[in-house]
Coordinates of C-alpha atoms and ligand atoms in Angstrom, one line a residue:
X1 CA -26.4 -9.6 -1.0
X2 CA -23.6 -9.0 -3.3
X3 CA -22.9 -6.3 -5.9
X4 CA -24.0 -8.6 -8.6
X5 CA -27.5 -8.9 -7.3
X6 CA -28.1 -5.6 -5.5
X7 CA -29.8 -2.3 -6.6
X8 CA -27.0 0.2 -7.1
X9 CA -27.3 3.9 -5.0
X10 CA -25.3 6.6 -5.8
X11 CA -23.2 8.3 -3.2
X12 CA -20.7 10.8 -2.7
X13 CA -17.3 9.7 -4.1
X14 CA -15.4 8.2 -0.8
X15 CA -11.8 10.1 -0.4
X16 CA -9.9 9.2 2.5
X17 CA -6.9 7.6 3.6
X18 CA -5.6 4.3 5.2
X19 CA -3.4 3.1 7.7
X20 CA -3.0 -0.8 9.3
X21 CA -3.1 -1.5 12.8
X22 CA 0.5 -2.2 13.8
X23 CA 1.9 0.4 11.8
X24 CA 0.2 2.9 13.7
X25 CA -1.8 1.8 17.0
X26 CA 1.6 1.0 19.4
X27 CA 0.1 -0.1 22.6
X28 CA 1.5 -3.7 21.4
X29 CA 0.7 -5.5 24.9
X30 CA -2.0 -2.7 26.2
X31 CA -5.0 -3.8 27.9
X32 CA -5.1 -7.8 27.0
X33 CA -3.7 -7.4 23.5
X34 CA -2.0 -10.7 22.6
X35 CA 1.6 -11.1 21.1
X36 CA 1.8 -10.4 17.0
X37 CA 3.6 -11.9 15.0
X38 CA 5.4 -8.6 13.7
X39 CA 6.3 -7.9 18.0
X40 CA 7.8 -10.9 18.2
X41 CA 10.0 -10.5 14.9
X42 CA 10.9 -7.0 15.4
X43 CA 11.9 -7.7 19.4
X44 CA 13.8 -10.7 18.5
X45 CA 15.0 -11.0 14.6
X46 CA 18.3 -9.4 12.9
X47 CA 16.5 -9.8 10.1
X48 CA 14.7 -6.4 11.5
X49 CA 17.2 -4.3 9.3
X50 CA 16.3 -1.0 10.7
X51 CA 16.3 -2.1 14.4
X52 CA 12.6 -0.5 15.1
X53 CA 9.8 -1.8 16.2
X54 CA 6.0 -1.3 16.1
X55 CA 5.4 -1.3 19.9
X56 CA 5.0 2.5 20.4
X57 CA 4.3 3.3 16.5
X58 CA 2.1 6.6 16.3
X59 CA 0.1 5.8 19.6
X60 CA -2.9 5.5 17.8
X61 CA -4.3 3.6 20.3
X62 CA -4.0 6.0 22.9
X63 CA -4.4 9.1 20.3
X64 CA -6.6 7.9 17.7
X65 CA -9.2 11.4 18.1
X66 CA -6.3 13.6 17.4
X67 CA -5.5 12.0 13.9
X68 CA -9.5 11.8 13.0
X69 CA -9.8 15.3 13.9
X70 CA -7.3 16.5 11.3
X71 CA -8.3 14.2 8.9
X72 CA -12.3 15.3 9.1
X73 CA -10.9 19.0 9.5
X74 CA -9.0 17.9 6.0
X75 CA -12.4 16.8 4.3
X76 CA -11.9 13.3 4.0
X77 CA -15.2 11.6 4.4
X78 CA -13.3 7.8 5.3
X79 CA -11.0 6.4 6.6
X80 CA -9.2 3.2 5.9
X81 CA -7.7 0.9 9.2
X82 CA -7.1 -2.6 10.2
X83 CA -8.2 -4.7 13.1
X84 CA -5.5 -6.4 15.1
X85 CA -6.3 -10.0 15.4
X86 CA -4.2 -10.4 18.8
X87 CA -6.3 -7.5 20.3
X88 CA -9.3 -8.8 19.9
X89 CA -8.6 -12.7 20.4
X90 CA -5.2 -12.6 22.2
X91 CA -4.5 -16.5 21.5
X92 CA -6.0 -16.1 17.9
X93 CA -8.8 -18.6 18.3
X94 CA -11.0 -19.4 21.5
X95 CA -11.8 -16.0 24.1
X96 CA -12.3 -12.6 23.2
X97 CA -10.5 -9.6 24.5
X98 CA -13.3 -7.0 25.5
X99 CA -10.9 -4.1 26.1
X100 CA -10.0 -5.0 22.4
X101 CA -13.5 -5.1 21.5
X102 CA -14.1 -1.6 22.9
X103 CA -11.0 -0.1 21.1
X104 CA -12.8 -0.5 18.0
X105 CA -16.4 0.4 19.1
X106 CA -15.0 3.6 20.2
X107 CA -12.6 4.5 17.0
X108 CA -15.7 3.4 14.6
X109 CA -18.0 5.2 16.8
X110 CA -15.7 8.5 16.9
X111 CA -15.8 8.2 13.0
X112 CA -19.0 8.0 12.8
X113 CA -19.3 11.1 14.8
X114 CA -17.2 12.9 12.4
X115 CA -18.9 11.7 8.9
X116 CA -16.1 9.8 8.0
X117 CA -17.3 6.1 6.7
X118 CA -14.8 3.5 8.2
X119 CA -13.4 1.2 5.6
X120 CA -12.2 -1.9 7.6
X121 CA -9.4 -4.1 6.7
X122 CA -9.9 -8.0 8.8
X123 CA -6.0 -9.2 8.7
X124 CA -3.3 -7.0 7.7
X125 CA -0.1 -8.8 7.8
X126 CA -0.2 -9.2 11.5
X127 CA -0.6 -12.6 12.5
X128 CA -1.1 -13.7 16.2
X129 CA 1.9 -15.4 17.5
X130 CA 0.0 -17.9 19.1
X131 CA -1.2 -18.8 15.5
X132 CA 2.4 -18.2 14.0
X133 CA 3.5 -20.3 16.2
X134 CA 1.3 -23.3 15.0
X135 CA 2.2 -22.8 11.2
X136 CA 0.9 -20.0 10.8
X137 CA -0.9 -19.6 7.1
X138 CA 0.4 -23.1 6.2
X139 CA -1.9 -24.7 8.1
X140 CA -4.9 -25.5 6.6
X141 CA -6.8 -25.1 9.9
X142 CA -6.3 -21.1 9.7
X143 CA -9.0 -20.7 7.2
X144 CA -11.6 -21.3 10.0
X145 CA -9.6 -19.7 12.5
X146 CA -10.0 -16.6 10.7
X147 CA -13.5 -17.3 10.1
X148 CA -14.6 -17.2 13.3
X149 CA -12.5 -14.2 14.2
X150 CA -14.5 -12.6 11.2
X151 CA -17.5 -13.5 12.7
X152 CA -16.6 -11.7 15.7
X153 CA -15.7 -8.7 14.2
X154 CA -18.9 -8.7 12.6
X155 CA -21.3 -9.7 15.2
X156 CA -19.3 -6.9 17.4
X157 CA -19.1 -3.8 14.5
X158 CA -21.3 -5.1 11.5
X159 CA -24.3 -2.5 12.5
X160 CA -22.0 0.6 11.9
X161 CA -19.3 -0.9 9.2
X162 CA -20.8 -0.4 6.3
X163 CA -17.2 -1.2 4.0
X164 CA -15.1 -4.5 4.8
X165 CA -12.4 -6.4 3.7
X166 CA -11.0 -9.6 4.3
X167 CA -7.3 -10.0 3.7
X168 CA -5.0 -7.1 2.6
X169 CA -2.5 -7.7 -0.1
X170 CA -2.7 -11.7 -0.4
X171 CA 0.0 -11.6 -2.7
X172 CA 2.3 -9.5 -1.8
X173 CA 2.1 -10.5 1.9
X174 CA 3.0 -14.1 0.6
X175 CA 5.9 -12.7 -1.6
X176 CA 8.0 -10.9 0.8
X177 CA 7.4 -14.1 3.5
X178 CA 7.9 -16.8 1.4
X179 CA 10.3 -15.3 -1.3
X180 CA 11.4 -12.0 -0.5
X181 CA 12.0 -13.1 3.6
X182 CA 12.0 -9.5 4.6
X183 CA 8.8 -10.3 6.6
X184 CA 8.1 -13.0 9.2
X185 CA 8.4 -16.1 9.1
X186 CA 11.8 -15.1 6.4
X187 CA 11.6 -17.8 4.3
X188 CA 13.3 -16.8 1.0
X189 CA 12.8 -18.8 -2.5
X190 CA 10.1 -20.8 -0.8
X191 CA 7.5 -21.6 -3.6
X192 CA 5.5 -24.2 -2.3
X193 CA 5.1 -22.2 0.5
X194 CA 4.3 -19.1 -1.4
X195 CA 1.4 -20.5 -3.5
X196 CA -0.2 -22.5 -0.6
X197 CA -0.1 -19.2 1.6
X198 CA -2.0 -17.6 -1.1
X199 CA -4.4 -20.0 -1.5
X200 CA -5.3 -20.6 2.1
X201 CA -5.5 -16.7 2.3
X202 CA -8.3 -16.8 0.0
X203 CA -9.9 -19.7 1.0
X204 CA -10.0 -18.2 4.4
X205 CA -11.7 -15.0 2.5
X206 CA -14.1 -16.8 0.6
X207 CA -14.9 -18.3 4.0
X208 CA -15.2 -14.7 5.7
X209 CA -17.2 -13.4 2.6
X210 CA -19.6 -16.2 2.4
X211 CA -20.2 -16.3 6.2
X212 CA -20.8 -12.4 5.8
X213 CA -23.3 -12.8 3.2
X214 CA -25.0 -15.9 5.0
X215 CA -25.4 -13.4 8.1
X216 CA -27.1 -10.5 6.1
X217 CA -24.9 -8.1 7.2
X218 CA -25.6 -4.6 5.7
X219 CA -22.8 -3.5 4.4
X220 CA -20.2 -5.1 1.5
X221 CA -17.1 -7.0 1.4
X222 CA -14.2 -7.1 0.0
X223 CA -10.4 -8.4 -0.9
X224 CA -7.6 -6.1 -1.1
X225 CA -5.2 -6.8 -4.1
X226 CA -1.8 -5.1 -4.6
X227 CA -2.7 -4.4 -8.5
X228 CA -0.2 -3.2 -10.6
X229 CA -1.1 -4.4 -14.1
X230 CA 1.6 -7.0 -15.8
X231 CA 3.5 -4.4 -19.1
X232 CA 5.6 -6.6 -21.3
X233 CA 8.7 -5.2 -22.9
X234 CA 8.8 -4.8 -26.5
X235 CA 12.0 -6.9 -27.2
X236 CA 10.7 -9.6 -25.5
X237 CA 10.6 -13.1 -27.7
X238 CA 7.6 -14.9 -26.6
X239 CA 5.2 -11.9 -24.9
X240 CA 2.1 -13.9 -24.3
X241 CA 3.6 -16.7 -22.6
X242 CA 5.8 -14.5 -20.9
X243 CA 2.5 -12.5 -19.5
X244 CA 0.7 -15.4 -19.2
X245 CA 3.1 -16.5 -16.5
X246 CA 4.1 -13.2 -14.5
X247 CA 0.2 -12.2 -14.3
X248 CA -0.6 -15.8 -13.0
X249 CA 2.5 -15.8 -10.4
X250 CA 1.4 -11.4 -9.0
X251 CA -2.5 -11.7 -9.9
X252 CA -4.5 -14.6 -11.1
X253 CA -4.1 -16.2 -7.7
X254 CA -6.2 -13.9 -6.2
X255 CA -7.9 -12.0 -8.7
X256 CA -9.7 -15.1 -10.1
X257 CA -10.7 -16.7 -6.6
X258 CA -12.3 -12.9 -5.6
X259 CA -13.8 -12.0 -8.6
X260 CA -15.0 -15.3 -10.3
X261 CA -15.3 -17.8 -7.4
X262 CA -12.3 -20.3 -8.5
X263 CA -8.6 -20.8 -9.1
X264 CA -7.4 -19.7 -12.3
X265 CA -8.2 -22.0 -15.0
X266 CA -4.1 -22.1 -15.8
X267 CA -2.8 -23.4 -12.4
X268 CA -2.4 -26.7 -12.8
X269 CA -0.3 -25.9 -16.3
X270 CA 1.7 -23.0 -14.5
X271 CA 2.1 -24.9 -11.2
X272 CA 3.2 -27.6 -13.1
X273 CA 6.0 -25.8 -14.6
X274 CA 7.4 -24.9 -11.3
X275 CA 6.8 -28.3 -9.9
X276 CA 4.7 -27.1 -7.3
X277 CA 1.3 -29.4 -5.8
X278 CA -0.7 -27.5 -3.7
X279 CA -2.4 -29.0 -1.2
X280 CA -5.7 -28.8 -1.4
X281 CA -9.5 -30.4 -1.0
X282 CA -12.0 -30.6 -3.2
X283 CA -14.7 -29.2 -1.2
X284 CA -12.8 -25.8 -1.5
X285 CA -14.0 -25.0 -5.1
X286 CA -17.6 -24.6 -3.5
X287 CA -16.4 -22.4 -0.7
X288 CA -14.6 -20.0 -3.3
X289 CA -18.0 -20.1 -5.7
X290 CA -19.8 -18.9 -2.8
X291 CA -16.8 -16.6 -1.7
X292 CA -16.7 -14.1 -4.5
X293 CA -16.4 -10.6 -3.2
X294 CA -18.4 -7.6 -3.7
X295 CA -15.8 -4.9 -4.4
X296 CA -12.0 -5.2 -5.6
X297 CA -9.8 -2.8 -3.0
X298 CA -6.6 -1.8 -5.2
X299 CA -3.3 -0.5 -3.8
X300 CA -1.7 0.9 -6.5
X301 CA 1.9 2.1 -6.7
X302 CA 3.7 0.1 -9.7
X303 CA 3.7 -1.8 -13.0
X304 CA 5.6 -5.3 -12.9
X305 CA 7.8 -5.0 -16.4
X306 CA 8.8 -8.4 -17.3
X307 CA 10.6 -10.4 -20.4
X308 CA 11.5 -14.0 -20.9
X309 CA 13.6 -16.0 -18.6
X310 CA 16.8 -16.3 -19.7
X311 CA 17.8 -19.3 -17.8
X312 CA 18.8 -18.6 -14.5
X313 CA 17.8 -19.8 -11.3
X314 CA 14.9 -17.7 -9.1
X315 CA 16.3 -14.7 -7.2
X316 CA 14.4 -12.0 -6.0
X317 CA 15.4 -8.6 -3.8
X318 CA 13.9 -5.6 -2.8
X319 CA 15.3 -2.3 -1.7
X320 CA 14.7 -1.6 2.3
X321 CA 17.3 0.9 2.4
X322 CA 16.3 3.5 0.6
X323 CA 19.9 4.1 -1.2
X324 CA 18.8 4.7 -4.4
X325 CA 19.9 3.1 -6.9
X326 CA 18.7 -0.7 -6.6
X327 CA 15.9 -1.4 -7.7
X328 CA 13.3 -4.3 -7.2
X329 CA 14.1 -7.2 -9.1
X330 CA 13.0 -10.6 -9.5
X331 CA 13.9 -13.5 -11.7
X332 CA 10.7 -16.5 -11.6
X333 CA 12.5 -19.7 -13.6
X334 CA 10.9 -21.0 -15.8
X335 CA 7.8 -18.0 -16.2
X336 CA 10.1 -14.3 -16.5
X337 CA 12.0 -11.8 -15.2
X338 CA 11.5 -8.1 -14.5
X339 CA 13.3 -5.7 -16.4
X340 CA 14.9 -2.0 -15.3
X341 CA 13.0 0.4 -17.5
X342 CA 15.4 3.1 -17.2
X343 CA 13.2 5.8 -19.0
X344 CA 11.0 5.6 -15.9
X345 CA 11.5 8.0 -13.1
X346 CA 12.2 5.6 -9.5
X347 CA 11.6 6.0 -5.8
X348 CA 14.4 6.0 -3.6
X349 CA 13.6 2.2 -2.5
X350 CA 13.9 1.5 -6.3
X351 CA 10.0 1.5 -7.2
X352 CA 8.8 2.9 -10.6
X353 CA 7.1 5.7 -10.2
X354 CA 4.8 6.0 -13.1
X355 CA 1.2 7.4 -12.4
X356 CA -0.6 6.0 -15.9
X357 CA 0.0 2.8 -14.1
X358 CA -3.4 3.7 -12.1
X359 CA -5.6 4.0 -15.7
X360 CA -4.3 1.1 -17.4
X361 CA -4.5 -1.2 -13.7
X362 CA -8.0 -0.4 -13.3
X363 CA -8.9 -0.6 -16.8
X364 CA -7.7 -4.1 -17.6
X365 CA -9.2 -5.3 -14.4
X366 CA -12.7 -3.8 -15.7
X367 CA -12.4 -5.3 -19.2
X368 CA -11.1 -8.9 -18.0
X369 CA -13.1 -9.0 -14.6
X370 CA -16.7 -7.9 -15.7
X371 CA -16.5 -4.4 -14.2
X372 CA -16.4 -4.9 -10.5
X373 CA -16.7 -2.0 -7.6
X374 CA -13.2 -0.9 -7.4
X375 CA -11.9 1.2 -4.3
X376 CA -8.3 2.4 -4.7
X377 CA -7.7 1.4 -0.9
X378 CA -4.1 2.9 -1.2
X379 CA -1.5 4.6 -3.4
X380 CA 0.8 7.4 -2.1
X381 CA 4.1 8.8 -1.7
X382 CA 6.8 7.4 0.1
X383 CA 10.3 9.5 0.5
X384 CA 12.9 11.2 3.2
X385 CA 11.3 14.1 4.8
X386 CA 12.7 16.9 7.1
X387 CA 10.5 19.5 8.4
X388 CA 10.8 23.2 9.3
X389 CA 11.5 24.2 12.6
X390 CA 8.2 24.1 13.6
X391 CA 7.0 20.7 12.2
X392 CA 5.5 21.6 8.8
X393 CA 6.6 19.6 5.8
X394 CA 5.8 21.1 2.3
X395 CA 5.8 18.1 0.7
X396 CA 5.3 19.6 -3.0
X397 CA 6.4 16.3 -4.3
X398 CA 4.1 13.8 -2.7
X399 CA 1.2 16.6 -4.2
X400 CA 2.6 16.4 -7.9
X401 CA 3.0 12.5 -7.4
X402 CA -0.6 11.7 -6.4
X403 CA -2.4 14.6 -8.3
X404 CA -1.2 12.8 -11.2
X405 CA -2.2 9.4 -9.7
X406 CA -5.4 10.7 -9.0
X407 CA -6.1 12.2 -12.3
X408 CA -5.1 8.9 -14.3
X409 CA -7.8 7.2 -11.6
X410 CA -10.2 9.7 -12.5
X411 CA -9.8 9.0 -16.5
X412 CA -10.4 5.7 -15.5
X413 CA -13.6 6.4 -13.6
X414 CA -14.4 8.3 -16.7
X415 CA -13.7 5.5 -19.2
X416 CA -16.1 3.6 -17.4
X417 CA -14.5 1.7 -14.7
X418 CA -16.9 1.7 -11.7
X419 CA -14.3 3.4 -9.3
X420 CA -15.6 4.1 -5.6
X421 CA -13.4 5.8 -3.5
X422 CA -9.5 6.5 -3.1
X423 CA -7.5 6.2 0.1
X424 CA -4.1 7.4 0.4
X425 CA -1.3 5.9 1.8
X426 CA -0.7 7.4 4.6
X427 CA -3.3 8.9 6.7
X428 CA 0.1 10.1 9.0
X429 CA 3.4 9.1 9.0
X430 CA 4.0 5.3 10.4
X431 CA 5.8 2.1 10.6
X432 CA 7.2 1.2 7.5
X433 CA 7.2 -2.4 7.7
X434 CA 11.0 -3.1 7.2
X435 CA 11.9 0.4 6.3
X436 CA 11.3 1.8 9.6
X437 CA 10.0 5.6 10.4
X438 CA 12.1 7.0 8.4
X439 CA 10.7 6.3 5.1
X440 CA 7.1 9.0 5.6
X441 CA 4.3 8.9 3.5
X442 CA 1.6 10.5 5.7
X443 CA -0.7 13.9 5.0
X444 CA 0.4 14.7 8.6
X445 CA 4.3 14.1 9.9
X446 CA 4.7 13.0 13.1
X447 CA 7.8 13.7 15.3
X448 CA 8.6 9.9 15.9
X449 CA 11.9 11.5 18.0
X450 CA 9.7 13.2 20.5
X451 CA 6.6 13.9 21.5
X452 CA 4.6 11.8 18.5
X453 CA 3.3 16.0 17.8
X454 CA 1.2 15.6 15.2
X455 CA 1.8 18.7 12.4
X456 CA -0.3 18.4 9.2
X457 CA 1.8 18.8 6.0
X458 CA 0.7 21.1 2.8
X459 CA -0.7 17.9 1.3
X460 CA -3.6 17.7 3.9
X461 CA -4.7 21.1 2.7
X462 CA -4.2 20.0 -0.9
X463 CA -6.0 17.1 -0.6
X464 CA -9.2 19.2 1.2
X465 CA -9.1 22.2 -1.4
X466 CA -9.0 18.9 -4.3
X467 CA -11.5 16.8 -2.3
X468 CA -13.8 19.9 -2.5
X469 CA -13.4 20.8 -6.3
X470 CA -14.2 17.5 -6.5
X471 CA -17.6 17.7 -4.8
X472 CA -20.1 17.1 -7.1
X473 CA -18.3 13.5 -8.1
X474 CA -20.6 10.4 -7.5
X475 CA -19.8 6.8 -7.5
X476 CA -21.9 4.5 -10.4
X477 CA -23.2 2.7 -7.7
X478 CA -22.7 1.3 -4.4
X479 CA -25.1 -1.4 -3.4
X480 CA -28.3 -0.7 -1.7
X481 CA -27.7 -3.0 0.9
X482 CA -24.8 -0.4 2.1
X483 CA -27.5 1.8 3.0
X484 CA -29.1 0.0 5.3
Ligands
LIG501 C1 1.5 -1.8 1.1 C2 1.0 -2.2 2.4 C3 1.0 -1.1 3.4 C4 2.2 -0.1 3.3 C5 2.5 0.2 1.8 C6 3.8 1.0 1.7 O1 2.0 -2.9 0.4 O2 -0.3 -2.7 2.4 O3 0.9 -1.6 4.7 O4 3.2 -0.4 4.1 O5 2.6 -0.9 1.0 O6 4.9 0.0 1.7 P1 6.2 0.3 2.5 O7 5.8 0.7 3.9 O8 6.9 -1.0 2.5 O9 6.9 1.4 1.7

């Protein structure tokens, strides 16, 4: 059943936050868990800036009924996490891991316990080795292998996960691989590889949803988009095409395949322009009609502001310092560039910081995407924190930031988008990707220096006292079949 063809039931708005499984869980060769992608980076690249490693993280693993106590105690009613593909089939395909296995039953289990609704991510960004090692998401093979490792994870958790999704951030997982190179494999400027990781990505979701759907499972399914709308400047010379071309290289790639059941009708003219063939069959187009998922996840933090191309060859860079000044930049020859709005307030790492961003996002997705279930799946606050003597951070800022995030998301609810449920990023301070620990965006710190003490921050209490005021809020419908 999907949310097209479903009877809609209101419930309680969902308000949580998420995490991903090797920015928190640690215990990165515990019990039969097999070697990630992201250990063997961080062990072995320089390219791991900040010289830090996931292997310990937050002990999640080990302390996972600590955090979910201070998050129930904080009135969240879900919580967002990954599965680690390594922990539950070490080699990536062929045998299970059952200490993996019961990881999971007993963290989905403890939330159940709790009242907290898990919200389940299938990949997020941590690729077995073992399937790194054999190309990785260029190989066309992956999209069964990660099939049939759905398929476990359904068979194994599908009568208590109600909320799934397939892939986290398709796009911007393929960006900072194959453009960026701030995340394994590092390849920088690599285009081919960039579109034909994205579109084995989502053919390997449209293979996960339509297996899910095939097995009746009760619950829904989903694709997690990172989906800041596209804002053309106002001196720009040709604005459509120049749209046309930065929404197709951040969005359309995954947007159209999860929502509509095909490639963007515009690929073959915008791939064209950048001379790049993508391999594929064409038995794929009826795996993405039957793939289309039943709620858009959004992680929402920024705008992309582009303008024309002025001519010079691709270059692209992102902040992992946190020094200020530099900002994310990219130049896409021949499509656009982005442009330094400096009347907009920016992070540290050189990210806009501009809350309306939520409202218009979710707007244009409901006007040009017929209205689908939306979950903001994450948007949050990340900055330098030092805490009091005794571990408590007043993080006043991160509470004015996503206050005002969470107001422009509720206008939009308002307006008529069918908004679900918001997660913040972070449930607790974590791994930072390439940033390291330093850059914190959790409701509770952690003392990553000692002890991993968990203290929760003023936010946590914010977030309760707002979650509360916010009681009577219902979503427009979740599908029936969620209730089952
Ligand atoms: C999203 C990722 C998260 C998280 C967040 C913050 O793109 O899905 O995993 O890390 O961004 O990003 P960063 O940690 O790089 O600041």
């Amino acid at each position: 059943m999907t949310a097209n063809n479903t009877d809609l039931i209101t419930l309680p708005f969902l308000w949580g936050s998420a995490t991903a499984a090797y920015q928190c869980e640690g215990a990165w060769d515990t019990d039969g868990k097999g070697l990630g992608e992201w250990d063997f980076f961080n062990h072995k690249s320089l390219k791991n800036i900040n010289h830090v490693d996931g292997d310990i993280a937050c002990d999640f693993y080990h302390r996972y009924k600590e955090d979910l106590d201070l998050l129930a105690k904080g009135g969240q009613n879900t919580f967002r996490f990954s599965i680690s593909w390594a922990r539950i089939m070490p080699n990536g395909t062929g045998k299970v891991n059952k200490k993996g296995i019961n990881f999971y039953n007993n963290l989905i289990n403890y939330c159940i316990k709790l009242g907290i609704e898990p919200n389940v991510t299938l990949f997020h960004y941590d690729l077995p080795f073992a399937l790194a090692r054999r190309g990785g998401w260029l190989n066309s093979d992956i999209t069964d292998w990660f099939c049939a490792y759905a398929k476990i994870c359904f068979k194994a958790f599908g009568d208590r996960v109600r909320i799934w999704t397939t892939i986290n951030e398709p796009h911007f997982y393929s960006y900072c691989s194959n453009i960026i190179g701030n995340y394994p494999p590092n390849r920088t400027l690599d285009f081919q590889s960039y579109f034909q990781w994205q579109y084995n990505l989502m053919l390997a979701s449209a293979k996960a949803i339509e297996a899910f759907h095939e097995l009746n499972m009760p619950g829904i399914i989903g694709v997690v988009h990172d989906g800041g709308s596209v804002e053309v400047a106002p001196e720009t010379k040709h604005p459509d095409e120049v749209f046309k071309g930065a929404d197709f290289f951040g969005n359309r790639m995954i947007l159209c395949p999860a929502l509509e059941g095909k490639l963007p009708p515009e690929t073959n003219e915008m791939l064209a322009k950048m001379n790049i063939l993508l391999y594929k069959s064409p038995e794929d187009n009826e795996i993405f009609k039957h793939g289309i998922a039943d709620f858009l996840g959004l992680n929402l933090y920024c705008r992309e502001y582009v303008t024309d191309w002025h001519g010079e060859q691709s270059h692209a860079s992102v902040n992992n310092k946190g020094n200020g000044p530099k900002v994310e930049s990219k130049c896409i020859a021949p499509l656009f560039e982005t442009l330094y709005d400096k009347s907009v307030p920016h992070n540290q790492w050189g990210r806009e910081l501009l809350p309306r961003v939520m409202y218009t996002s979710i707007m244009e997705i409901a006007k040009r995407y017929n209205n689908p279930l939306i979950f903001v799946t994450e948007n949050g606050y990340g900055c330098f924190e030092t805490p009091d003597k005794t571990g408590f951070v007043a993080d006043d800022e991160r509470i004015k930031v996503v206050k005002d995030f969470i107001d422009e998301m509720l206008r939009a609810k308002k307006a008529g988008a069918k908004v679900a449920g918001y997660y913040m990023w972070s449930a607790m301070d974590l791994y930072s990707w390439i940033n390291g620990y330093k850059k914190r965006y959790g409701f509770i710190h952690i003392n990553f220096d000692g002890n991993l003490k968990r203290t929760p921050k003023k936010s946590l209490t914010w977030y309760r006292q707002f979650i509360k005021s916010h009681e009577n809020l219902k979503t427009d419908g979740i599908p029936a079949s969620v209730l089952r």
